[in-house]
Structure formats: structure tokens, C-alpha cells
Coordinates of C-alpha atoms in Angstrom, one line a residue:
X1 CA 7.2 7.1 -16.2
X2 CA 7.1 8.6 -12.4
X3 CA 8.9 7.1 -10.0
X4 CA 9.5 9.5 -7.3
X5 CA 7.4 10.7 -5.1
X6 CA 7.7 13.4 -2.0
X7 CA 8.5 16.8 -1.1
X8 CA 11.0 17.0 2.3
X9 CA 11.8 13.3 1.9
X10 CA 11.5 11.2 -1.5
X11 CA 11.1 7.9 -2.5
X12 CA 12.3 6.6 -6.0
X13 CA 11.4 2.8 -6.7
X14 CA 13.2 1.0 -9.5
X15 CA 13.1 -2.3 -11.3
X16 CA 10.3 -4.7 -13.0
X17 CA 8.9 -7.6 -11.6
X18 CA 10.8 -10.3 -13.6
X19 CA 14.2 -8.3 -13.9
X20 CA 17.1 -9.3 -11.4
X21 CA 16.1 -7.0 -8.5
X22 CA 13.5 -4.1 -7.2
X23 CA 14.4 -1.6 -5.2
X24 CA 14.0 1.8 -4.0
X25 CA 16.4 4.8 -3.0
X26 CA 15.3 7.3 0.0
X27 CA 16.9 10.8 -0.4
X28 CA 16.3 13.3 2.2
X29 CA 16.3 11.7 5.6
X30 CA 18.5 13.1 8.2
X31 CA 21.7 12.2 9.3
X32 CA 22.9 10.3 12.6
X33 CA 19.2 8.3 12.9
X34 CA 19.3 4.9 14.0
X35 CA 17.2 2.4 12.2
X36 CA 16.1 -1.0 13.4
X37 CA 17.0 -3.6 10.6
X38 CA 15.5 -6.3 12.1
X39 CA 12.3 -4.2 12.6
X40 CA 12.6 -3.6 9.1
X41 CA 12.8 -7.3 7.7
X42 CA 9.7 -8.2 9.7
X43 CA 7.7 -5.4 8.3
X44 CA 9.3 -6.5 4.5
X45 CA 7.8 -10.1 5.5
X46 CA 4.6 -9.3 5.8
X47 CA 3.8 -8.4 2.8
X48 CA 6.3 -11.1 1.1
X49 CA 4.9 -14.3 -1.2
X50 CA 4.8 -18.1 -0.5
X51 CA 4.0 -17.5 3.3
X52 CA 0.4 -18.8 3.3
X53 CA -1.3 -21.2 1.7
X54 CA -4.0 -17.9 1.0
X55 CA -1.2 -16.0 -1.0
X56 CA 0.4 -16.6 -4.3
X57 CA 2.7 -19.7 -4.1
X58 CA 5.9 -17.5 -5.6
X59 CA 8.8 -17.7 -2.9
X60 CA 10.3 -13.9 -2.5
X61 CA 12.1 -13.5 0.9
X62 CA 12.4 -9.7 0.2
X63 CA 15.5 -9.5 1.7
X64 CA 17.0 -6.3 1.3
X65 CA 20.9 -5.1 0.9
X66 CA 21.6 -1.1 1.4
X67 CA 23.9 0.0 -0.9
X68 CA 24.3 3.6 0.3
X69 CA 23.0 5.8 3.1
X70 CA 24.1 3.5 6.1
X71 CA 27.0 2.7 8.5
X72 CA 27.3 1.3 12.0
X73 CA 23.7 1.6 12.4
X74 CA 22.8 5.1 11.6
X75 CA 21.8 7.0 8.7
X76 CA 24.3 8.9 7.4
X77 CA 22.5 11.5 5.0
X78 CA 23.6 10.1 1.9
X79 CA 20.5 8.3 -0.1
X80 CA 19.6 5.7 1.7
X81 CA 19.6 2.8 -1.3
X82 CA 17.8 -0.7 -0.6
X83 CA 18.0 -3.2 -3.4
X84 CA 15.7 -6.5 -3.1
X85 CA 16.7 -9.6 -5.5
X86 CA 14.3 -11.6 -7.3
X87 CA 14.9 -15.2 -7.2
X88 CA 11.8 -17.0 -8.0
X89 CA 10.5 -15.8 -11.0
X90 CA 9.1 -18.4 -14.0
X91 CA 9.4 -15.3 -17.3
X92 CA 8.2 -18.5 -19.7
X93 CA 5.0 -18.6 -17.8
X94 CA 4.1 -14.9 -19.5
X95 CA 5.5 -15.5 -23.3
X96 CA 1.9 -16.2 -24.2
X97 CA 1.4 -12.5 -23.3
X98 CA 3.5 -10.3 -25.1
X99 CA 0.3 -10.2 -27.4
X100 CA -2.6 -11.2 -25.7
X101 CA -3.8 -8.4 -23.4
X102 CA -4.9 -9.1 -19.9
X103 CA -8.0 -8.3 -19.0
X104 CA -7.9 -5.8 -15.9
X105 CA -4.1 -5.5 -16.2
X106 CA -2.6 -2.5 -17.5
X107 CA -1.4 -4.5 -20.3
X108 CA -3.0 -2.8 -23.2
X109 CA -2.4 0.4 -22.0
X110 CA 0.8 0.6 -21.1
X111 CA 1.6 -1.8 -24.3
X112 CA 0.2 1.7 -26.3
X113 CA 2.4 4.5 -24.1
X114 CA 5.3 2.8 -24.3
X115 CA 5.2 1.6 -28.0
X116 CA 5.7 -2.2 -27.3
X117 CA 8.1 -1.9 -24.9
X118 CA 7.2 -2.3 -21.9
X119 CA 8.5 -5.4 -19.9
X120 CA 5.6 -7.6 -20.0
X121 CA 6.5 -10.5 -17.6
X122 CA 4.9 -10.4 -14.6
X123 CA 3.3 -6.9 -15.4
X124 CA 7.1 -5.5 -15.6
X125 CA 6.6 -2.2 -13.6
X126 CA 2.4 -2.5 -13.0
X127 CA 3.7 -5.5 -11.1
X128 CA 2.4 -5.6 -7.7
X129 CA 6.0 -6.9 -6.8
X130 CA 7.1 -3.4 -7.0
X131 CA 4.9 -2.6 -3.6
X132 CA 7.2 -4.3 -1.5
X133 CA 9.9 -1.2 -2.0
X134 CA 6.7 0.8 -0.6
X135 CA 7.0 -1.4 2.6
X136 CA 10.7 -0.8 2.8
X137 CA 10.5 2.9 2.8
X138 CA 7.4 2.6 5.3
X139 CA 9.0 0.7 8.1
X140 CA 12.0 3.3 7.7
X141 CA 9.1 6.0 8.4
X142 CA 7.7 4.5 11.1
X143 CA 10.5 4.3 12.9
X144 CA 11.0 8.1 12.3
X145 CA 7.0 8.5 13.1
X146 CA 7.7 6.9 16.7
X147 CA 9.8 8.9 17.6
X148 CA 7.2 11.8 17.4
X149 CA 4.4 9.8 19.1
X150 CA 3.0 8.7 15.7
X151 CA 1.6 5.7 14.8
X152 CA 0.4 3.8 12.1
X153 CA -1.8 0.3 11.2
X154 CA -4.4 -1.2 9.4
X155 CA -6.7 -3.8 9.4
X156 CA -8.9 -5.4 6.7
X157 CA -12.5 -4.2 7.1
X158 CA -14.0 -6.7 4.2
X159 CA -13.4 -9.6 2.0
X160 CA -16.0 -10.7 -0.3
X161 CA -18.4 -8.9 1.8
X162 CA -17.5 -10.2 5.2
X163 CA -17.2 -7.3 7.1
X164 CA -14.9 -6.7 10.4
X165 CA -15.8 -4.2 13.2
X166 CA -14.6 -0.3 12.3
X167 CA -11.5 1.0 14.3
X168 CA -13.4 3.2 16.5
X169 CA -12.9 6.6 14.6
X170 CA -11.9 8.6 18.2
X171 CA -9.2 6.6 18.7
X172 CA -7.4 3.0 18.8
X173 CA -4.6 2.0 21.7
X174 CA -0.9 1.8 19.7
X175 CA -0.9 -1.2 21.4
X176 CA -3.8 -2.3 19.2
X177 CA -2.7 -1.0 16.0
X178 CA 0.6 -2.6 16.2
X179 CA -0.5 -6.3 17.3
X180 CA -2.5 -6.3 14.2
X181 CA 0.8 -6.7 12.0
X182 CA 1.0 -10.2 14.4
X183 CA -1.8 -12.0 11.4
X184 CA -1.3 -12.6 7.9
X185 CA -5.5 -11.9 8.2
X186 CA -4.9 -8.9 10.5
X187 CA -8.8 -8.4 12.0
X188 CA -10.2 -7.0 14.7
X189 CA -13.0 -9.3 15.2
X190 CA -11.1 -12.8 15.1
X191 CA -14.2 -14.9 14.7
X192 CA -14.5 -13.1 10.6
X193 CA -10.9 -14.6 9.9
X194 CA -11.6 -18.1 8.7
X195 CA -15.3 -16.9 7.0
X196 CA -12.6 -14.5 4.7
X197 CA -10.1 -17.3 4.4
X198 CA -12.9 -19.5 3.4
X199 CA -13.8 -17.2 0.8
X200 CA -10.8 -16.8 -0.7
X201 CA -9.9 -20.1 -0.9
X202 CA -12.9 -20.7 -3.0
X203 CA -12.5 -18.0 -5.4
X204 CA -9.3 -20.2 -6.0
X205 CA -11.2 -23.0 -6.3
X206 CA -13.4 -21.6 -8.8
X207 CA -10.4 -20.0 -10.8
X208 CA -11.4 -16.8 -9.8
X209 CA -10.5 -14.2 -7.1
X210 CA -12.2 -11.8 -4.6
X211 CA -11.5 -8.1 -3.5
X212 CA -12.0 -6.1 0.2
X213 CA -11.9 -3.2 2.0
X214 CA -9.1 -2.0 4.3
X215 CA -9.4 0.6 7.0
X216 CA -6.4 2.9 7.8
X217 CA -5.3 5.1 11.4
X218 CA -2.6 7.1 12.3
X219 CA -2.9 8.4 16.0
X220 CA -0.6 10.9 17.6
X221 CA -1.0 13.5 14.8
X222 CA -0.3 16.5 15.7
X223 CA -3.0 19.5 14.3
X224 CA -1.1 21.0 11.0
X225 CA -0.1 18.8 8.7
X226 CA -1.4 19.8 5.4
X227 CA -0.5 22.5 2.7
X228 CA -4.0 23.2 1.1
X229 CA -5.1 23.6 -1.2
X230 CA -3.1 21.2 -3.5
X231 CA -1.1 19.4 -0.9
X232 CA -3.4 18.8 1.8
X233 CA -4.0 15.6 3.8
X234 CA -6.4 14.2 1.7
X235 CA -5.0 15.0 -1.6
X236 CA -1.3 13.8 -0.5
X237 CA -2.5 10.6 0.7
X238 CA -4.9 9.6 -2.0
X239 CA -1.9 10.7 -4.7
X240 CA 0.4 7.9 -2.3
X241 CA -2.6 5.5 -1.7
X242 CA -3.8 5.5 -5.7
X243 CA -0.3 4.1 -6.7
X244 CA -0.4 0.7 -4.5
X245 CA -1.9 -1.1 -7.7
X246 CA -5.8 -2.5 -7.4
X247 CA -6.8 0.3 -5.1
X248 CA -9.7 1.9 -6.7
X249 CA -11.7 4.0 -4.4
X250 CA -9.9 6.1 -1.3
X251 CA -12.6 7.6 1.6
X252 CA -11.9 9.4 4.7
X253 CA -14.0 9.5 7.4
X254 CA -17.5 8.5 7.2
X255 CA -16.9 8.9 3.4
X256 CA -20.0 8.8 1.1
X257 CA -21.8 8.8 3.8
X258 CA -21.1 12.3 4.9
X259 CA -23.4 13.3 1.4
X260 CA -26.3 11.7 3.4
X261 CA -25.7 13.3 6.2
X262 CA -27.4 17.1 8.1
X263 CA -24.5 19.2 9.0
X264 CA -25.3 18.8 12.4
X265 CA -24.8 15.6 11.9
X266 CA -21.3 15.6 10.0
X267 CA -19.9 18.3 12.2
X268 CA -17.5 16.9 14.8
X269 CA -18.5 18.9 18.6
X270 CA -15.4 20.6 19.9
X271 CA -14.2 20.2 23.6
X272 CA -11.2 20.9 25.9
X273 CA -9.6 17.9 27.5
X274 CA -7.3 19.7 30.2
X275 CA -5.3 22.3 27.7
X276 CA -5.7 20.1 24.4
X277 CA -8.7 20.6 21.8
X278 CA -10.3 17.4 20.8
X279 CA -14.0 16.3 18.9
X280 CA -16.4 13.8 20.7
X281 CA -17.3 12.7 17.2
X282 CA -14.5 12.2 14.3
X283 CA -17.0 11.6 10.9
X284 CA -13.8 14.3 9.2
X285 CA -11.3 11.6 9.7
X286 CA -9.1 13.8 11.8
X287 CA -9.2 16.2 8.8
X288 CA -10.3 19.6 7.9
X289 CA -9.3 22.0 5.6
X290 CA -7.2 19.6 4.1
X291 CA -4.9 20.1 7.5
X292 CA -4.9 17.6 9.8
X293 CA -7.1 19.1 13.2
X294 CA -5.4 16.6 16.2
X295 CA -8.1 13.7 15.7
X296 CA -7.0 10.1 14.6
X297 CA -6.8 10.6 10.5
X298 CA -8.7 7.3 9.2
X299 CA -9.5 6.4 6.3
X300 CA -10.5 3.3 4.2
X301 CA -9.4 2.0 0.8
X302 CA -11.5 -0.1 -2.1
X303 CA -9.3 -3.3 -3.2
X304 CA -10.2 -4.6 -6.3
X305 CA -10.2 -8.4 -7.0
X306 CA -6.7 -9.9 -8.6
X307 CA -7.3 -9.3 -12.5
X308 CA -5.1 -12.7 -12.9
X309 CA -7.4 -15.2 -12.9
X310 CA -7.7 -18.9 -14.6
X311 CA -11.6 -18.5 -15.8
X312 CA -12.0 -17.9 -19.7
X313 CA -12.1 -14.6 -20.9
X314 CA -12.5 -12.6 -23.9
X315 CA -9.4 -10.4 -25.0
X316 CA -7.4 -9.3 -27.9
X317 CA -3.9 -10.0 -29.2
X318 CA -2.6 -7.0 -30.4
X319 CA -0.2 -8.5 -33.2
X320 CA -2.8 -10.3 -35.2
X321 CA -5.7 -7.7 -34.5
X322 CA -7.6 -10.5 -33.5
X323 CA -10.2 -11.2 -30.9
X324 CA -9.7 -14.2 -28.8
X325 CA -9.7 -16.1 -25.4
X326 CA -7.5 -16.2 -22.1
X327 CA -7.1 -18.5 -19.5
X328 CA -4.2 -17.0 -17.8
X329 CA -1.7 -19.3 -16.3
X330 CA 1.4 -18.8 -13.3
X331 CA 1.6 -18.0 -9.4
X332 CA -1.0 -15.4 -8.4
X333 CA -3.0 -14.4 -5.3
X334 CA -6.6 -15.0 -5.3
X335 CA -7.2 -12.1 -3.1
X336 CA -4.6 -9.1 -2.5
X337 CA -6.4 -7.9 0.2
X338 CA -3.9 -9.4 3.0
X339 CA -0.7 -8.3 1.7
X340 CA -1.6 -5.1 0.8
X341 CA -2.1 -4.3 4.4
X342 CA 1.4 -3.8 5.0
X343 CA 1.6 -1.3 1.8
X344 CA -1.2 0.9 2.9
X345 CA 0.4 1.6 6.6
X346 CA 3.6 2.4 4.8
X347 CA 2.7 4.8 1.9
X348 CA 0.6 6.3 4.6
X349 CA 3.7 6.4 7.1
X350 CA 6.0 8.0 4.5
X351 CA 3.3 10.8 3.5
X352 CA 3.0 11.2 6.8
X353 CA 6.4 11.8 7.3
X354 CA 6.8 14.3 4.4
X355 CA 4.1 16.4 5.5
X356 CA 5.8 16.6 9.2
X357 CA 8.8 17.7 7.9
X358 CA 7.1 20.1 5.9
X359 CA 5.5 21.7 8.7
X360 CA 8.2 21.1 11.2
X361 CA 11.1 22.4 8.8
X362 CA 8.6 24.7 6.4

């Protein structure tokens, strides 16, 4: 199994998500950089369970203790160790499943690679529990990313097909992209929250769950990140983006669309604004070549519904090599959507990261 990822700067999680903690360790960052804790625990509560009445009703404060890699408020080059606790996690709710595969999970899969096992509660390591390590090392990043004029949010663009306005692809204020972190449905357009909170809390009603889209932008980067042709932009990100579990589909840009498209349509116009090079269009995403060309990078991501749901369905329990039925039981989310917010700006902060460093120190 991989657990680290990153070149520069790397990020190992550890744990499962009925085990007695999660964490993550962060070796690489320099020595003698503040870090905001507090700044940090707000970003970890975001994405934390049993705050809205939207989310799964397991109670996780994320609360985080650093075991290495920090004294009187700085960073001190050693690996900087965070260690989260579970405390509210029902293991009897998930006996059932040892045999009976989940549809949609990675169950049956990882049941076969890892011979049987695999810690099965709560999806073990598939958990989605393991993403709020992601959001640790993310706020760390962003607080690194600040200091070089970057920044990074996200917004939902879709939930059950109810669509909020695009981030304008030329540019969003930071003022803007930070206040979206202020909802636990972080939109643009506020009149589209309570017709995607309706939905969801239907798909709940009806034992089922519903997916979305969320739409990605870091501004402030600076032309050059990038190492084609393996580590470029695109390829780094969608490599970081891929592992937040239920993301299925990764687009920068305009995306499919660009297939549709003349290529004096798709090509961005170049201009000089005073002694900087900029595009009146951005349908690249802020990237070409793989290396990032000065433009906002944005991007969007496909969410797919929660696989957990209470509706009959057909499955197989591998011990008796029998076919048979699954209404599956516990705490689960009827849509991910929200709280995955939160893990998409920080894989994309800490990629980000690396790849300055890499250019910067390469």
C-alpha cells in the first residue's frame, strides 16, 4: 500500500478509520516557519462530521496533537507529526461486513489484494476518514502558499444537478476564495444553497445519496511550475486529486469541451499588462505544456454519490460464495460533496507547494 506522496515536501498518512487514531507525518518543510494552529483547527473543522444536520451524524472533532516537528511556534525541520484520535466510532455496526461486499466500496477489491486482511470497519484505509490528514497537511501549505502570494479555494459547482455560477476562469479576488470556507455549502450564488440542501436531504429520505461537481482556483501562480513530461501540473494534481476517495473524473479548463472546440477558439490571446504577460481568455486552466503559464490554474472535479446507502442491493458474501442482499446500516453522509471541499483546496495546496519548491530549489 502507498502512503506517501511528494517530491521536495512529503506527506505520509497513517491509520484506518475504526483504529485509535489517523494521522499524518510531513517531512521536508523548512525550518524556523511559523504556523498558525488556530488557523489550522478551523480548516481541520471544516471538513469534520456531526456539524450539520446535511453530514453524517458521527461526532469527530479532528483535533490534532503534534508529536514532532514543532516548538514555540515554529517548525523546526524535524517531520512535522500530527496524530488525530478517533473517538466515536460504532466497529459492531460493520461485523455484518467482513463477508458481505459493498457495493461501490472498495471492499471486494481490497478484500482480494490484501488476502482477507484488510481492516474492514468503516472501510479501514478506503475510509474517507483518512481525508481529514489531507486537510491537515493542506492548511500547513497554505500557510507556506501565502507567503508567496498564493492562494487557494473551492466552491461546489453541482449537487444533483443544481448548478452554481463558474469562478470566472481569469481570475477571482483572494478575498473571495477565502470567504467561501465561511459555509458548510460554500457557493457562489447563495440563492442554489437550500435547492442542494433540499436535495440531499431527500436522497436521505429515500435511503439513497447524491453526488456533484466541485470547481478548484489557485491565483498568484507564478509561470513555471511543472516538470513535464511526467510531473507536470496536470499530471501531479490529478495523481493528488484521484486519491481524495469518490473523485472520479478530474478536468482543467474548459475540459471536454476543449474537444469541441476550433483552435482559435481554445487558444488563450496573449497581452502585456505593464511588464507582466497575461491571456484575455483562460479555457487552458492557467496551464500549458504541463507548466503552469501565470493564469489562475482551475480546474473542476467529478464526486460520486456516497456508495453507503440504506436501499436494497444485490451483492455477494465472499465466505459462503453466495449471492445475496444489503441494506447497509451506520452513520454515513448522503452526499460528500460539502466536506470534500476542504480536501480538494488542500491536496491542491500541498502539490502546489511541492512543485514551488521544485522550481524554486530545482
Amino acid at each position: 500500500m502507498s502512503s506517501t506522496f511528494g517530491d521536495r515536501i512529503r506527506m505520509t498518512i497513517f491509520g484506518e478509520s475504526h483504529g485509535p487514531s489517523i494521522g499524518i507525518v510531513l517531512d521536508g518543510l523548512p525550518a524556523g516557519v511559523p504556523l498558525d494552529l488556530a488557523a489550522i483547527e478551523k480548516e481541520m473543522k471544516r471538513r469534520a462530521p456531526g456539524q450539520s444536520k446535511l453530514a453524517t451524524p458521527r461526532k469527530e472533532t479532528d483535533s490534532f496533537t503534534l508529536e514532532s516537528g514543532f516548538f514555540e511556534g515554529r517548525t523546526t525541520g524535524m517531520a512535522l507529526c500530527a496524530r488525530i484520535e478517533n473517538h466515536n466510532a460504532h466497529s459492531k455496526d460493520y461485523s455484518l461486513l467482513k463477508d458481505v461486499m459493498r457495493p461501490g466500496h472498495g471492499d471486494y477489491p481490497g478484500f482480494v489484494k490484501f488476502h482477507g486482511a484488510n481492516d474492514y470497519r468503516g472501510g479501514g484505509s478506503f475510509s474517507g476518514r483518512l481525508t481529514a490528514p489531507l486537510v491537515f497537511a493542506g492548511a500547513v501549505a497554505k500557510q507556506l502558499l501565502a507567503k508567496e502570494g498564493i492562494t487557494v479555494g473551492a466552491h461546489i459547482a453541482a449537487i444533483a444537478g443544481i448548478r452554481d455560477r463558474a469562478f470566472d476562469p481569469c481570475g477571482e479576488s483572494r478575498e473571495t476564495l477565502l470567504g467561501l470556507a465561511a459555509n458548510s455549502l460554500p457557493v457562489l450564488d447563495g440563492s442554489v444553497r437550500g435547492p442542494m440542501a433540499d436535495a440531499i436531504t431527500a436522497a436521505r429520505a429515500e435511503k439513497d445519496s447524491v453526488g456533484g461537481v466541485i470547481e478548484c482556483m489557485a491565483i498568484g501562480v507564478p509561470v513555471g511550475l511543472g516538470e513535464p513530461y511526467f510531473d507536470s501540473v496536470e499530471s501531479r494534481l490529478s495523481h493528488a486529486l484521484f486519491s481524495v476517495p469518490a473523485v472520479k473524473a478530474v478536468a482543467f479548463g474548459d475540459g471536454f469541451a476543449l474537444a469541441s472546440m476550433r483552435g482559435s477558439e481554445a487558444n488563450d490571446p496573449m497581452i502585456l499588462r505593464q511588464d507582466r504577460v497575461a491571456c484575455t481568455t483562460n479555457h487552458n486552466g492557467g496551464i500549458l505544456g504541463g507548466i503552469s503559464n501565470g493564469m489562475p490554474i482551475v480546474f473542476r472535479v467529478a464526486v460520486k454519490p456516497t456508495p453507503s446507502i440504506g436501499k436494497t442491493q444485490h451483492t455477494v458474501n465472499v465466505r459462503t460464495r453466495e449471492e445475496t442482499t444489503l441494506e447497509v446500516t451506520g452513520r454515513h453522509d448522503p452526499c460528500v460533496v460539502p466536506r470534500a471541499v476542504p480536501v480538494i483546496e488542500a491536496v491542491t495546496a500541498w502539490t502546489l507547494l511541492d512543485l514551488y519548491y521544485l522550481m524554486k530549489r530545482g
